[in-house]
Amino acid sequence: MGMGMKMEMEVRDWRGRAVAKKFPLAARSATDGRRRTIRVGDTVIGRGLTIIAGPCSVEDERTMTEVAAAVRDAGADFLRGGAFKPRSSPYDFQGYGIEALERIRRVGDDAALPVVTEVLDPALVETVAEYADVIQIGARSMHNIPLLRAAGRIERPILLKRAMHATLVEWLLAAEYIMREGNRRVILCERGIRTFATYTRNTLDIGAVAALRTLTNLPVIVDPSHGTGRMELVAPMCRAAVAAGANGVMLETHPDPPNALSDGFQSLPAAELPTLVADLRALYQFVHDRDRSRSIEEEGNS
Ligand code: PEP
Ligand code: MN
């Protein structure tokens, strides 16, 4: 039996049917079951718990300085904020653009935090890469093939969000578009999918997080802000993500959510961030310690 055949049989869908070997670089079997880790400065995504927090949009200087200090003081790892916003309505705030890139870089540096920001336009990938430590490709752009290819040719890790209608295989194929151009530093971000449910903005697919642990070698991060659309659900869904085995969370936070420029309704009040970060670190430790003790126990029994 050839190697390709063997890998094909290892990855199966929920009915037990073999999934074709469609994503050779992102597959768990591509690295003999080992997980890819991604170093960004002093942080390693995929080792320990990565916490990314910040407003939906990059806002004015004063707000950004305040948020960056809150994110750093809470013990989170990255500052997020969008300069180019893929809003559902063309009449909504579209982001401050290049000016916002400069601002998030500056406040991030002042707070000693690496920054994550989104690119929308393939022609701007290199420009955004000059300002960002990690480049986000949003849910609405997951199928933008020229954008994926351009992201594959730069030297920055890519946070690839799941499209609201994408299956796991479609999402992994989008990762594959980036990886086959040469950039293997892809992080997957589950941000909820569209279902019949309307109480929440999207349905956060926690099952996908556990499934991806078996399907792919790429780190997985969960965004419970877009995943739920409700600020009171952000903390519990962060905890669910960690319990399901996520490598990190990305959440929207704001000092004054009702007055945020965008997505205040799903932004954790910044004052609540320190408790959440501490809880998640403790929970991660608990989940991780149990994993380890279980494997020691199995060895002891064999
Ligand atoms: C965001 O993270 O700012 C965003 C727009 O999210 P999504 O692409 O998941 O809707
Ligand atoms: Mn948002």
XYZ file of C-alpha atoms and ligand atoms in Angstrom:
313
model
C 0.000 0.000 0.000
C 1.441 3.389 -1.038
C 1.931 6.199 1.450
C -0.809 8.249 -0.206
C -3.279 5.430 0.198
C -2.417 5.030 3.846
C -2.992 8.720 4.596
C -6.232 8.687 2.686
C -7.541 5.971 4.941
C -6.496 7.752 8.116
C -8.740 10.796 7.614
C -12.414 9.887 7.675
C -15.641 11.866 7.734
C -18.431 11.406 10.307
C -19.780 8.331 8.517
C -16.409 6.684 8.583
C -15.831 7.306 4.880
C -12.300 8.125 3.888
C -11.806 11.785 3.013
C -9.738 12.076 -0.159
C -6.213 13.232 0.401
C -7.120 16.729 -0.607
C -5.002 18.740 1.791
C -1.560 17.099 1.827
C 0.207 19.964 3.627
C -2.420 20.751 6.267
C -3.243 17.108 7.083
C -2.301 15.777 10.493
C -0.641 12.817 8.775
C 1.565 15.141 6.671
C 3.801 15.679 9.703
C 3.462 12.166 11.167
C 0.853 13.377 13.626
C 3.009 16.201 14.938
C 1.464 19.637 15.260
C 2.839 22.721 13.626
C 3.837 25.509 15.990
C 4.264 29.102 14.871
C 6.723 31.449 16.519
C 5.855 35.148 16.615
C 8.479 37.063 18.567
C 8.528 35.561 22.057
C 5.183 33.782 21.613
C 4.694 30.357 20.085
C 1.218 29.707 18.732
C 0.383 26.040 19.173
C 2.352 25.732 22.403
C 0.442 26.848 25.482
C -2.646 29.034 25.186
C -2.624 32.071 22.885
C -5.030 34.886 23.754
C -5.726 37.594 21.174
C -7.888 40.526 22.260
C -8.791 43.999 21.088
C -11.583 46.014 19.527
C -13.338 44.996 16.330
C -12.024 48.103 14.547
C -8.924 50.131 15.247
C -10.359 53.256 16.912
C -8.918 56.653 17.915
C -5.532 57.050 19.580
C -6.874 57.407 23.111
C -9.132 54.344 22.945
C -6.401 52.229 21.350
C -3.842 53.226 23.957
C -6.322 52.333 26.683
C -7.257 48.994 25.088
C -3.638 48.002 24.464
C -2.754 48.657 28.104
C -5.805 46.647 29.222
C -4.900 43.729 26.951
C -1.308 43.734 28.137
C -2.165 44.166 31.835
C -4.680 41.323 31.624
C -1.898 39.026 30.411
C -3.148 38.417 26.867
C -0.619 37.763 24.087
C -1.749 39.759 21.030
C -3.610 42.966 20.266
C -6.203 42.766 17.502
C -8.060 45.465 15.576
C -9.271 45.921 11.999
C -8.067 48.717 9.733
C -9.998 47.448 6.712
C -13.403 46.223 7.813
C -15.408 43.761 5.689
C -18.773 45.134 6.844
C -21.999 43.504 5.738
C -23.350 46.940 4.776
C -21.499 49.456 2.620
C -23.144 52.175 4.745
C -21.425 50.995 7.946
C -18.013 52.160 9.162
C -15.366 50.639 6.871
C -12.264 51.173 9.023
C -9.643 53.902 9.114
C -7.344 52.120 6.630
C -3.598 52.844 6.510
C -3.849 55.345 9.354
C -5.241 52.536 11.516
C -2.389 50.202 10.535
C 0.104 52.788 11.722
C -1.813 53.283 14.954
C -2.203 49.630 15.908
C 1.503 49.049 15.200
C 2.470 51.994 17.385
C 0.221 51.209 20.353
C 1.144 47.528 20.068
C 4.837 48.380 20.231
C 4.277 50.742 23.174
C 2.487 47.953 25.052
C 4.995 45.315 23.876
C 2.205 43.353 22.174
C 2.364 41.799 18.704
C -0.606 42.735 16.520
C -3.162 40.932 14.370
C -5.040 42.807 11.659
C -7.048 41.898 8.576
C -6.237 42.311 4.911
C -9.085 42.496 2.399
C -7.339 43.342 -0.853
C -4.715 41.076 -2.497
C -2.892 44.215 -3.668
C -2.434 45.324 -0.035
C -1.058 42.099 1.443
C 2.534 43.339 1.436
C 1.550 46.700 2.879
C -0.403 45.117 5.740
C 2.527 42.746 6.328
C 4.740 45.763 7.042
C 2.562 46.655 10.033
C 1.172 43.357 11.324
C 2.800 40.401 13.053
C -0.050 38.108 12.044
C -2.327 38.797 9.094
C -5.984 37.900 9.302
C -8.031 36.676 6.363
C -11.654 37.125 7.357
C -14.610 34.799 6.964
C -15.888 36.690 3.913
C -12.501 36.343 2.223
C -11.885 32.655 2.855
C -12.823 31.881 -0.759
C -10.853 34.763 -2.269
C -8.271 32.687 -4.105
C -6.046 35.556 -5.283
C -5.927 36.781 -1.668
C -5.038 33.319 -0.359
C -2.277 32.981 -2.933
C -0.860 36.405 -2.125
C -0.896 35.510 1.586
C 1.040 32.380 0.716
C 3.897 34.412 -0.696
C 4.665 36.576 2.328
C 6.699 36.078 5.471
C 3.911 36.513 7.990
C 1.709 33.955 9.742
C -1.873 33.965 8.448
C -4.909 33.698 10.713
C -7.446 32.102 8.373
C -11.042 32.447 9.515
C -13.665 29.928 8.515
C -16.268 31.177 6.051
C -19.739 31.162 7.600
C -20.831 28.478 5.108
C -17.630 26.447 4.757
C -17.258 22.767 5.569
C -14.100 21.686 7.366
C -12.648 20.317 4.133
C -13.351 23.550 2.226
C -11.657 25.488 5.010
C -8.619 23.193 4.986
C -8.447 23.574 1.209
C -8.286 27.335 1.647
C -5.366 26.780 4.056
C -3.797 24.560 1.434
C -3.969 27.408 -1.131
C -1.824 29.513 1.211
C 0.553 26.711 2.173
C 1.349 25.490 -1.289
C 2.660 28.953 -2.223
C 5.326 28.430 0.437
C 3.863 29.981 3.605
C 3.254 27.098 5.997
C 2.454 29.352 8.941
C -1.335 29.140 8.913
C -3.552 29.346 11.989
C -7.200 28.320 11.673
C -9.854 30.447 13.365
C -13.342 29.036 14.020
C -15.768 31.996 14.164
C -19.167 30.346 13.907
C -21.238 29.208 10.978
C -24.666 30.254 9.788
C -27.496 27.979 10.872
C -31.266 28.371 11.374
C -30.614 29.787 14.849
C -31.216 33.505 15.258
C -30.732 34.121 18.973
C -26.994 34.083 18.300
C -25.303 35.824 15.363
C -23.660 32.551 14.273
C -23.476 29.039 15.705
C -20.040 28.467 17.187
C -18.914 25.048 15.971
C -17.040 23.684 18.975
C -17.248 20.189 17.509
C -15.090 21.460 14.652
C -12.364 22.408 17.122
C -12.118 18.874 18.466
C -12.384 17.446 14.945
C -9.585 19.641 13.615
C -7.284 18.267 16.291
C -7.522 14.930 14.504
C -7.647 16.227 10.905
C -4.917 18.831 10.713
C -1.503 19.746 12.061
C -2.372 23.476 12.100
C -3.085 25.394 15.326
C -6.737 26.235 15.961
C -8.061 29.420 17.544
C -11.680 30.220 18.429
C -13.433 33.591 18.074
C -16.494 33.545 20.355
C -17.317 37.208 19.658
C -18.335 36.647 16.026
C -19.266 33.079 16.961
C -22.082 34.228 19.238
C -22.643 37.944 18.613
C -23.404 38.391 22.330
C -20.976 39.770 24.891
C -22.402 37.684 27.746
C -21.568 34.494 25.825
C -17.952 35.382 25.090
C -16.435 34.163 28.375
C -18.300 30.839 28.558
C -17.528 30.061 24.915
C -13.850 30.890 25.472
C -13.904 28.301 28.237
C -15.644 25.792 25.957
C -12.987 26.374 23.289
C -10.152 25.683 25.705
C -11.905 22.570 27.016
C -12.344 21.319 23.424
C -8.611 21.584 22.809
C -8.214 24.952 21.073
C -4.732 26.451 20.964
C -6.137 29.868 21.677
C -8.989 32.346 21.551
C -9.512 35.646 19.809
C -12.088 37.938 21.350
C -13.305 41.463 20.858
C -12.961 43.724 23.864
C -13.627 47.424 24.415
C -13.452 49.815 27.387
C -16.968 51.073 26.557
C -18.751 48.484 24.375
C -21.979 50.479 23.749
C -19.871 53.196 22.124
C -17.555 50.959 20.063
C -17.265 51.872 16.365
C -18.282 48.327 15.442
C -19.418 45.091 17.115
C -19.731 46.539 20.635
C -22.600 44.118 21.333
C -20.177 41.179 21.138
C -17.206 42.855 22.833
C -16.226 41.851 26.347
C -16.019 44.943 28.592
C -12.256 45.462 29.005
C -12.671 45.521 32.790
C -13.663 41.843 32.638
C -10.597 40.770 30.677
C -8.179 40.100 33.573
C -10.501 37.574 35.219
C -11.201 35.825 31.929
C -7.530 35.543 31.001
C -6.662 34.140 34.439
C -9.546 31.644 34.252
C -8.523 30.491 30.766
C -4.885 30.023 31.752
C -5.956 27.926 34.751
C -8.410 25.937 32.637
C -5.791 25.310 29.963
C -3.422 24.026 32.619
C -6.106 21.710 33.953
C -6.968 20.286 30.525
C -3.303 19.945 29.618
C -2.319 18.272 32.915
C -5.146 15.778 32.567
C -4.052 14.945 29.031
C -0.565 14.292 30.238
C -1.537 12.224 33.256
C -3.834 10.136 31.067
C -1.031 9.283 28.694
C 1.289 8.421 31.584
C -1.416 6.188 33.015
C -1.866 4.374 29.706
C 1.847 3.725 29.502
C 1.823 2.381 33.027
C -0.994 -0.035 32.162
C 0.482 -1.398 28.986
C -13.153 40.302 12.495
O -12.524 39.446 13.147
O -12.978 41.507 12.653
C -14.152 39.884 11.500
C -14.624 40.737 10.604
O -14.538 38.610 11.618
P -15.192 37.602 10.547
O -14.346 37.700 9.306
O -15.081 36.293 11.245
O -16.612 38.033 10.352
Mn -15.993 42.409 14.556
